[in-house]
Structures are given as C-alpha cells and as structure tokens.
Amino acid sequence: MSQPRTGGCLCGAIRYETVGDPVFTLRCHCRDCQRQSGAAHVPAARMPSAGFRILQGTPRQYVTQADSGNEIVRVFCGDCGTPLYVQVATRPDLVGLRVCTLDDPSWFPA
C-alpha cells in the first residue's frame, strides 16, 4: 500500500487524505469536466473510496447526470469553488480525485 497523499482546495478550507494506489488514471475530456474546470481536459485518478477521507472542512456537492446517463456527484469547496473529486453512482468504491488538488501531483504521468 502506498503512503498517504494529501490535498485540498485553493483557499485551504477543505483538506483531504487518500491512502492506496490509483485503480487507474485518466484525462477526462467530457463536456461537464471541461465546463467545470475551464480546461480542455481534467487530470484525474480513480482512488479506492475506502482509503479516502475529508480531514478538514465540509465540501459542497453538485449532483447531475453524466454523459453516460449515470448520476455523478461533483464535490467542490463552497468558499473558493475548487473542484475536488467526483463520485459516480455506479462505482461507489471509487473516488475520482482531481489530481491538481494534491499537494504533490508529480507522480501523475505527464
């Protein structure tokens, strides 16, 4: 098992920790991620939800239907708006972590 990875939002109100290796990584190009991030793609890592926990703060949620038709919960800081992670209803075992919110995202493949 890997060492804990920590991260959080821009303003520091939300802090989290994830333990475990990524199940897989991706760059999501869906229109919802593009709109939420303002970028062409979002670097993301699907992490085991059993090893994920919020250390500080209470993030807000926006629930919508993904392009796939599945319900998706987009979690973000209610103060600064930083997108933190997503959870898809069909995969409660995974947290779709926004890699850019990690304190050290250097392990993510360029």
mmCIF file of N, CA and C in Angstrom:
data_model
loop_
_atom_site.group_PDB
_atom_site.id
_atom_site.type_symbol
_atom_site.label_atom_id
_atom_site.label_comp_id
_atom_site.label_asym_id
_atom_site.label_seq_id
_atom_site.Cartn_x
_atom_site.Cartn_y
_atom_site.Cartn_z
ATOM 1 N N MET A 1 0.841 -1.180 0.000
ATOM 2 C CA MET A 1 0.000 0.000 0.000
ATOM 3 C C MET A 1 0.882 1.238 0.000
ATOM 4 N N SER A 2 0.454 2.242 -0.728
ATOM 5 C CA SER A 2 1.229 3.468 -0.851
ATOM 6 C C SER A 2 1.082 4.351 0.382
ATOM 7 N N GLN A 3 1.952 5.326 0.468
ATOM 8 C CA GLN A 3 1.886 6.322 1.534
ATOM 9 C C GLN A 3 0.659 7.209 1.320
ATOM 10 N N PRO A 4 0.140 7.783 2.381
ATOM 11 C CA PRO A 4 -0.994 8.701 2.218
ATOM 12 C C PRO A 4 -0.618 9.890 1.342
ATOM 13 N N ARG A 5 -1.573 10.304 0.521
ATOM 14 C CA ARG A 5 -1.428 11.512 -0.275
ATOM 15 C C ARG A 5 -2.437 12.513 0.278
ATOM 16 N N THR A 6 -2.011 13.767 0.389
ATOM 17 C CA THR A 6 -2.889 14.800 0.916
ATOM 18 C C THR A 6 -3.120 15.876 -0.135
ATOM 19 N N GLY A 7 -4.199 16.605 0.053
ATOM 20 C CA GLY A 7 -4.503 17.695 -0.866
ATOM 21 C C GLY A 7 -5.615 18.547 -0.313
ATOM 22 N N GLY A 8 -6.036 19.501 -1.136
ATOM 23 C CA GLY A 8 -7.107 20.382 -0.711
ATOM 24 C C GLY A 8 -7.396 21.451 -1.737
ATOM 25 N N CYS A 9 -8.229 22.374 -1.328
ATOM 26 C CA CYS A 9 -8.679 23.440 -2.220
ATOM 27 C C CYS A 9 -7.727 24.633 -2.190
ATOM 28 N N LEU A 10 -7.987 25.579 -3.051
ATOM 29 C CA LEU A 10 -7.166 26.776 -3.186
ATOM 30 C C LEU A 10 -7.102 27.597 -1.904
ATOM 31 N N CYS A 11 -8.228 27.780 -1.233
ATOM 32 C CA CYS A 11 -8.248 28.642 -0.041
ATOM 33 C C CYS A 11 -7.849 27.912 1.243
ATOM 34 N N GLY A 12 -7.739 26.582 1.196
ATOM 35 C CA GLY A 12 -7.328 25.808 2.371
ATOM 36 C C GLY A 12 -8.460 25.393 3.290
ATOM 37 N N ALA A 13 -9.698 25.735 2.950
ATOM 38 C CA ALA A 13 -10.838 25.375 3.807
ATOM 39 C C ALA A 13 -11.084 23.872 3.828
ATOM 40 N N ILE A 14 -10.809 23.195 2.707
ATOM 41 C CA ILE A 14 -11.027 21.748 2.605
ATOM 42 C C ILE A 14 -9.677 21.058 2.475
ATOM 43 N N ARG A 15 -9.462 20.046 3.299
ATOM 44 C CA ARG A 15 -8.264 19.210 3.226
ATOM 45 C C ARG A 15 -8.722 17.756 3.205
ATOM 46 N N TYR A 16 -8.008 16.924 2.454
ATOM 47 C CA TYR A 16 -8.349 15.506 2.368
ATOM 48 C C TYR A 16 -7.086 14.655 2.379
ATOM 49 N N GLU A 17 -7.300 13.360 2.556
ATOM 50 C CA GLU A 17 -6.221 12.377 2.516
ATOM 51 C C GLU A 17 -6.726 11.165 1.755
ATOM 52 N N THR A 18 -5.862 10.586 0.964
ATOM 53 C CA THR A 18 -6.197 9.343 0.279
ATOM 54 C C THR A 18 -5.058 8.355 0.469
ATOM 55 N N VAL A 19 -5.409 7.130 0.793
ATOM 56 C CA VAL A 19 -4.439 6.069 1.003
ATOM 57 C C VAL A 19 -4.741 4.970 -0.002
ATOM 58 N N GLY A 20 -3.711 4.456 -0.613
ATOM 59 C CA GLY A 20 -3.876 3.404 -1.604
ATOM 60 C C GLY A 20 -3.398 3.882 -2.959
ATOM 61 N N ASP A 21 -3.147 2.931 -3.810
ATOM 62 C CA ASP A 21 -2.693 3.253 -5.158
ATOM 63 C C ASP A 21 -3.889 3.518 -6.054
ATOM 64 N N PRO A 22 -3.696 4.367 -7.059
ATOM 65 C CA PRO A 22 -4.789 4.604 -8.001
ATOM 66 C C PRO A 22 -5.207 3.306 -8.687
ATOM 67 N N VAL A 23 -6.504 3.124 -8.868
ATOM 68 C CA VAL A 23 -7.015 1.992 -9.623
ATOM 69 C C VAL A 23 -6.715 2.228 -11.103
ATOM 70 N N PHE A 24 -6.892 3.479 -11.535
ATOM 71 C CA PHE A 24 -6.458 3.921 -12.861
ATOM 72 C C PHE A 24 -6.416 5.440 -12.889
ATOM 73 N N THR A 25 -5.714 5.970 -13.880
ATOM 74 C CA THR A 25 -5.640 7.417 -14.081
ATOM 75 C C THR A 25 -6.165 7.743 -15.470
ATOM 76 N N LEU A 26 -6.564 8.985 -15.655
ATOM 77 C CA LEU A 26 -7.105 9.394 -16.945
ATOM 78 C C LEU A 26 -7.042 10.896 -17.090
ATOM 79 N N ARG A 27 -7.306 11.342 -18.286
ATOM 80 C CA ARG A 27 -7.543 12.747 -18.588
ATOM 81 C C ARG A 27 -8.953 12.804 -19.171
ATOM 82 N N CYS A 28 -9.880 13.319 -18.394
ATOM 83 C CA CYS A 28 -11.274 13.335 -18.827
ATOM 84 C C CYS A 28 -11.524 14.532 -19.739
ATOM 85 N N HIS A 29 -12.138 14.265 -20.890
ATOM 86 C CA HIS A 29 -12.447 15.295 -21.877
ATOM 87 C C HIS A 29 -13.944 15.533 -22.019
ATOM 88 N N CYS A 30 -14.754 15.023 -21.087
ATOM 89 C CA CYS A 30 -16.202 15.208 -21.218
ATOM 90 C C CYS A 30 -16.551 16.690 -21.063
ATOM 91 N N ARG A 31 -17.668 17.087 -21.635
ATOM 92 C CA ARG A 31 -18.070 18.496 -21.611
ATOM 93 C C ARG A 31 -18.323 18.994 -20.186
ATOM 94 N N ASP A 32 -18.853 18.145 -19.307
ATOM 95 C CA ASP A 32 -19.074 18.569 -17.928
ATOM 96 C C ASP A 32 -17.752 18.918 -17.241
ATOM 97 N N CYS A 33 -16.750 18.076 -17.398
ATOM 98 C CA CYS A 33 -15.438 18.355 -16.788
ATOM 99 C C CYS A 33 -14.804 19.590 -17.423
ATOM 100 N N GLN A 34 -14.962 19.739 -18.733
ATOM 101 C CA GLN A 34 -14.429 20.931 -19.391
ATOM 102 C C GLN A 34 -15.078 22.187 -18.838
ATOM 103 N N ARG A 35 -16.382 22.158 -18.690
ATOM 104 C CA ARG A 35 -17.089 23.339 -18.176
ATOM 105 C C ARG A 35 -16.738 23.622 -16.722
ATOM 106 N N GLN A 36 -16.652 22.572 -15.916
ATOM 107 C CA GLN A 36 -16.357 22.781 -14.503
ATOM 108 C C GLN A 36 -14.936 23.307 -14.303
ATOM 109 N N SER A 37 -14.001 22.816 -15.105
ATOM 110 C CA SER A 37 -12.600 23.181 -14.910
ATOM 111 C C SER A 37 -12.165 24.388 -15.736
ATOM 112 N N GLY A 38 -12.860 24.639 -16.856
ATOM 113 C CA GLY A 38 -12.416 25.697 -17.759
ATOM 114 C C GLY A 38 -11.217 25.276 -18.589
ATOM 115 N N ALA A 39 -10.975 23.982 -18.682
ATOM 116 C CA ALA A 39 -9.824 23.451 -19.418
ATOM 117 C C ALA A 39 -10.287 22.388 -20.416
ATOM 118 N N ALA A 40 -9.410 22.034 -21.330
ATOM 119 C CA ALA A 40 -9.732 21.042 -22.353
ATOM 120 C C ALA A 40 -9.872 19.639 -21.776
ATOM 121 N N HIS A 41 -9.164 19.357 -20.686
ATOM 122 C CA HIS A 41 -9.262 18.051 -20.036
ATOM 123 C C HIS A 41 -8.922 18.199 -18.553
ATOM 124 N N VAL A 42 -9.311 17.187 -17.793
ATOM 125 C CA VAL A 42 -9.057 17.181 -16.354
ATOM 126 C C VAL A 42 -8.209 15.960 -16.003
ATOM 127 N N PRO A 43 -7.005 16.161 -15.456
ATOM 128 C CA PRO A 43 -6.216 15.028 -14.960
ATOM 129 C C PRO A 43 -6.901 14.461 -13.717
ATOM 130 N N ALA A 44 -7.176 13.167 -13.731
ATOM 131 C CA ALA A 44 -7.906 12.551 -12.621
ATOM 132 C C ALA A 44 -7.322 11.180 -12.299
ATOM 133 N N ALA A 45 -7.523 10.769 -11.066
ATOM 134 C CA ALA A 45 -7.115 9.440 -10.613
ATOM 135 C C ALA A 45 -8.284 8.824 -9.872
ATOM 136 N N ARG A 46 -8.640 7.620 -10.243
ATOM 137 C CA ARG A 46 -9.691 6.894 -9.533
ATOM 138 C C ARG A 46 -9.029 6.155 -8.376
ATOM 139 N N MET A 47 -9.376 6.613 -7.176
ATOM 140 C CA MET A 47 -8.777 6.086 -5.958
ATOM 141 C C MET A 47 -9.808 5.250 -5.196
ATOM 142 N N PRO A 48 -9.356 4.257 -4.421
ATOM 143 C CA PRO A 48 -10.297 3.487 -3.606
ATOM 144 C C PRO A 48 -10.999 4.388 -2.584
ATOM 145 N N SER A 49 -12.316 4.396 -2.580
ATOM 146 C CA SER A 49 -13.042 5.266 -1.648
ATOM 147 C C SER A 49 -12.843 4.841 -0.196
ATOM 148 N N ALA A 50 -12.503 3.582 0.027
ATOM 149 C CA ALA A 50 -12.254 3.120 1.399
ATOM 150 C C ALA A 50 -11.050 3.833 2.022
ATOM 151 N N GLY A 51 -10.120 4.313 1.200
ATOM 152 C CA GLY A 51 -8.931 4.995 1.702
ATOM 153 C C GLY A 51 -9.006 6.504 1.624
ATOM 154 N N PHE A 52 -10.179 7.040 1.276
ATOM 155 C CA PHE A 52 -10.332 8.486 1.117
ATOM 156 C C PHE A 52 -11.106 9.074 2.279
ATOM 157 N N ARG A 53 -10.634 10.228 2.802
ATOM 158 C CA ARG A 53 -11.389 10.891 3.861
ATOM 159 C C ARG A 53 -11.111 12.391 3.850
ATOM 160 N N ILE A 54 -12.126 13.135 4.236
ATOM 161 C CA ILE A 54 -12.003 14.578 4.408
ATOM 162 C C ILE A 54 -11.396 14.820 5.784
ATOM 163 N N LEU A 55 -10.318 15.588 5.835
ATOM 164 C CA LEU A 55 -9.648 15.893 7.097
ATOM 165 C C LEU A 55 -10.153 17.189 7.724
ATOM 166 N N GLN A 56 -10.566 18.123 6.880
ATOM 167 C CA GLN A 56 -10.957 19.450 7.361
ATOM 168 C C GLN A 56 -12.003 20.050 6.444
ATOM 169 N N GLY A 57 -12.996 20.683 7.018
ATOM 170 C CA GLY A 57 -14.000 21.392 6.246
ATOM 171 C C GLY A 57 -15.138 20.495 5.787
ATOM 172 N N THR A 58 -16.125 21.122 5.193
ATOM 173 C CA THR A 58 -17.281 20.417 4.652
ATOM 174 C C THR A 58 -17.486 20.869 3.212
ATOM 175 N N PRO A 59 -17.125 20.024 2.250
ATOM 176 C CA PRO A 59 -17.288 20.428 0.854
ATOM 177 C C PRO A 59 -18.759 20.443 0.439
ATOM 178 N N ARG A 60 -19.039 21.146 -0.627
ATOM 179 C CA ARG A 60 -20.376 21.187 -1.208
ATOM 180 C C ARG A 60 -20.447 20.184 -2.348
ATOM 181 N N GLN A 61 -21.665 19.870 -2.762
ATOM 182 C CA GLN A 61 -21.879 18.891 -3.831
ATOM 183 C C GLN A 61 -22.833 19.436 -4.874
ATOM 184 N N TYR A 62 -22.572 19.023 -6.098
ATOM 185 C CA TYR A 62 -23.479 19.311 -7.201
ATOM 186 C C TYR A 62 -23.770 17.977 -7.878
ATOM 187 N N VAL A 63 -25.030 17.572 -7.881
ATOM 188 C CA VAL A 63 -25.419 16.281 -8.441
ATOM 189 C C VAL A 63 -26.024 16.518 -9.821
ATOM 190 N N THR A 64 -25.559 15.740 -10.793
ATOM 191 C CA THR A 64 -26.043 15.866 -12.163
ATOM 192 C C THR A 64 -26.012 14.497 -12.838
ATOM 193 N N GLN A 65 -26.433 14.467 -14.062
ATOM 194 C CA GLN A 65 -26.392 13.243 -14.850
ATOM 195 C C GLN A 65 -25.224 13.358 -15.822
ATOM 196 N N ALA A 66 -24.347 12.373 -15.799
ATOM 197 C CA ALA A 66 -23.183 12.356 -16.683
ATOM 198 C C ALA A 66 -23.604 12.024 -18.108
ATOM 199 N N ASP A 67 -22.693 12.222 -19.052
ATOM 200 C CA ASP A 67 -22.943 11.873 -20.451
ATOM 201 C C ASP A 67 -23.382 10.416 -20.594
ATOM 202 N N SER A 68 -22.887 9.568 -19.689
ATOM 203 C CA SER A 68 -23.204 8.139 -19.722
ATOM 204 C C SER A 68 -24.630 7.849 -19.255
ATOM 205 N N GLY A 69 -25.271 8.835 -18.629
ATOM 206 C CA GLY A 69 -26.595 8.633 -18.058
ATOM 207 C C GLY A 69 -26.554 8.328 -16.574
ATOM 208 N N ASN A 70 -25.377 8.093 -16.024
ATOM 209 C CA ASN A 70 -25.229 7.798 -14.604
ATOM 210 C C ASN A 70 -25.249 9.075 -13.776
ATOM 211 N N GLU A 71 -25.749 8.970 -12.562
ATOM 212 C CA GLU A 71 -25.700 10.102 -11.639
ATOM 213 C C GLU A 71 -24.255 10.315 -11.205
ATOM 214 N N ILE A 72 -23.826 11.562 -11.212
ATOM 215 C CA ILE A 72 -22.474 11.899 -10.787
ATOM 216 C C ILE A 72 -22.551 13.031 -9.772
ATOM 217 N N VAL A 73 -21.793 12.878 -8.704
ATOM 218 C CA VAL A 73 -21.715 13.891 -7.663
ATOM 219 C C VAL A 73 -20.371 14.592 -7.824
ATOM 220 N N ARG A 74 -20.414 15.887 -8.069
ATOM 221 C CA ARG A 74 -19.206 16.700 -8.192
ATOM 222 C C ARG A 74 -19.033 17.448 -6.875
ATOM 223 N N VAL A 75 -17.881 17.237 -6.238
ATOM 224 C CA VAL A 75 -17.626 17.784 -4.910
ATOM 225 C C VAL A 75 -16.605 18.905 -5.036
ATOM 226 N N PHE A 76 -16.896 20.037 -4.368
ATOM 227 C CA PHE A 76 -16.056 21.217 -4.517
ATOM 228 C C PHE A 76 -16.067 22.045 -3.232
ATOM 229 N N CYS A 77 -15.135 22.983 -3.133
ATOM 230 C CA CYS A 77 -15.115 23.896 -1.996
ATOM 231 C C CYS A 77 -16.175 24.964 -2.202
ATOM 232 N N GLY A 78 -17.029 25.147 -1.211
ATOM 233 C CA GLY A 78 -18.070 26.159 -1.288
ATOM 234 C C GLY A 78 -17.552 27.578 -1.137
ATOM 235 N N ASP A 79 -16.315 27.737 -0.657
ATOM 236 C CA ASP A 79 -15.737 29.070 -0.484
ATOM 237 C C ASP A 79 -15.003 29.543 -1.742
ATOM 238 N N CYS A 80 -14.056 28.740 -2.230
ATOM 239 C CA CYS A 80 -13.245 29.182 -3.374
ATOM 240 C C CYS A 80 -13.660 28.526 -4.689
ATOM 241 N N GLY A 81 -14.501 27.487 -4.636
ATOM 242 C CA GLY A 81 -15.002 26.843 -5.850
ATOM 243 C C GLY A 81 -14.126 25.755 -6.430
ATOM 244 N N THR A 82 -13.015 25.433 -5.792
ATOM 245 C CA THR A 82 -12.110 24.414 -6.327
ATOM 246 C C THR A 82 -12.812 23.070 -6.469
ATOM 247 N N PRO A 83 -12.835 22.474 -7.695
ATOM 248 C CA PRO A 83 -13.349 21.112 -7.855
ATOM 249 C C PRO A 83 -12.374 20.127 -7.201
ATOM 250 N N LEU A 84 -12.870 19.242 -6.349
ATOM 251 C CA LEU A 84 -12.009 18.327 -5.599
ATOM 252 C C LEU A 84 -12.067 16.885 -6.096
ATOM 253 N N TYR A 85 -13.274 16.370 -6.234
ATOM 254 C CA TYR A 85 -13.415 14.992 -6.684
ATOM 255 C C TYR A 85 -14.830 14.747 -7.168
ATOM 256 N N VAL A 86 -15.015 13.597 -7.806
ATOM 257 C CA VAL A 86 -16.335 13.178 -8.262
ATOM 258 C C VAL A 86 -16.598 11.761 -7.750
ATOM 259 N N GLN A 87 -17.878 11.444 -7.628
ATOM 260 C CA GLN A 87 -18.293 10.080 -7.322
ATOM 261 C C GLN A 87 -19.429 9.726 -8.267
ATOM 262 N N VAL A 88 -19.299 8.588 -8.917
ATOM 263 C CA VAL A 88 -20.300 8.105 -9.857
ATOM 264 C C VAL A 88 -21.140 7.056 -9.135
ATOM 265 N N ALA A 89 -22.453 7.161 -9.282
ATOM 266 C CA ALA A 89 -23.370 6.284 -8.547
ATOM 267 C C ALA A 89 -23.094 4.801 -8.795
ATOM 268 N N THR A 90 -22.656 4.455 -9.997
ATOM 269 C CA THR A 90 -22.413 3.046 -10.323
ATOM 270 C C THR A 90 -21.091 2.522 -9.789
ATOM 271 N N ARG A 91 -20.230 3.406 -9.262
ATOM 272 C CA ARG A 91 -18.923 2.993 -8.731
ATOM 273 C C ARG A 91 -18.666 3.620 -7.368
ATOM 274 N N PRO A 92 -19.453 3.265 -6.358
ATOM 275 C CA PRO A 92 -19.252 3.847 -5.029
ATOM 276 C C PRO A 92 -17.917 3.456 -4.400
ATOM 277 N N ASP A 93 -17.252 2.461 -4.970
ATOM 278 C CA ASP A 93 -15.960 2.013 -4.462
ATOM 279 C C ASP A 93 -14.805 2.906 -4.898
ATOM 280 N N LEU A 94 -15.080 3.888 -5.780
ATOM 281 C CA LEU A 94 -14.026 4.766 -6.299
ATOM 282 C C LEU A 94 -14.356 6.236 -6.079
ATOM 283 N N VAL A 95 -13.309 7.009 -5.846
ATOM 284 C CA VAL A 95 -13.386 8.467 -5.792
ATOM 285 C C VAL A 95 -12.560 8.976 -6.963
ATOM 286 N N GLY A 96 -13.156 9.824 -7.780
ATOM 287 C CA GLY A 96 -12.458 10.400 -8.938
ATOM 288 C C GLY A 96 -11.766 11.688 -8.534
ATOM 289 N N LEU A 97 -10.570 11.564 -8.034
ATOM 290 C CA LEU A 97 -9.813 12.677 -7.476
ATOM 291 C C LEU A 97 -9.253 13.580 -8.564
ATOM 292 N N ARG A 98 -9.412 14.882 -8.405
ATOM 293 C CA ARG A 98 -8.789 15.870 -9.291
ATOM 294 C C ARG A 98 -7.321 15.960 -8.890
ATOM 295 N N VAL A 99 -6.453 15.440 -9.732
ATOM 296 C CA VAL A 99 -5.029 15.333 -9.415
ATOM 297 C C VAL A 99 -4.415 16.687 -9.075
ATOM 298 N N CYS A 100 -4.877 17.746 -9.708
ATOM 299 C CA CYS A 100 -4.309 19.078 -9.478
ATOM 300 C C CYS A 100 -4.545 19.592 -8.067
ATOM 301 N N THR A 101 -5.426 18.965 -7.297
ATOM 302 C CA THR A 101 -5.670 19.400 -5.921
ATOM 303 C C THR A 101 -4.754 18.711 -4.922
ATOM 304 N N LEU A 102 -3.939 17.764 -5.382
ATOM 305 C CA LEU A 102 -2.985 17.096 -4.499
ATOM 306 C C LEU A 102 -1.849 18.045 -4.131
ATOM 307 N N ASP A 103 -1.321 17.901 -2.925
ATOM 308 C CA ASP A 103 -0.165 18.701 -2.524
ATOM 309 C C ASP A 103 1.042 18.375 -3.401
ATOM 310 N N ASP A 104 1.178 17.122 -3.805
ATOM 311 C CA ASP A 104 2.264 16.710 -4.693
ATOM 312 C C ASP A 104 1.694 15.869 -5.838
ATOM 313 N N PRO A 105 1.357 16.491 -6.953
ATOM 314 C CA PRO A 105 0.808 15.743 -8.094
ATOM 315 C C PRO A 105 1.892 15.225 -9.042
ATOM 316 N N SER A 106 3.153 15.283 -8.641
ATOM 317 C CA SER A 106 4.257 14.962 -9.556
ATOM 318 C C SER A 106 4.275 13.513 -10.029
ATOM 319 N N TRP A 107 3.596 12.603 -9.329
ATOM 320 C CA TRP A 107 3.574 11.194 -9.718
ATOM 321 C C TRP A 107 2.667 10.946 -10.929
ATOM 322 N N PHE A 108 1.748 11.875 -11.206
ATOM 323 C CA PHE A 108 0.813 11.699 -12.320
ATOM 324 C C PHE A 108 1.582 11.772 -13.634
ATOM 325 N N PRO A 109 1.323 10.832 -14.566
ATOM 326 C CA PRO A 109 2.075 10.842 -15.822
ATOM 327 C C PRO A 109 1.798 12.099 -16.649
ATOM 328 N N ALA A 110 2.840 12.706 -17.126
ATOM 329 C CA ALA A 110 2.712 13.951 -17.926
ATOM 330 C C ALA A 110 2.172 13.686 -19.299
#
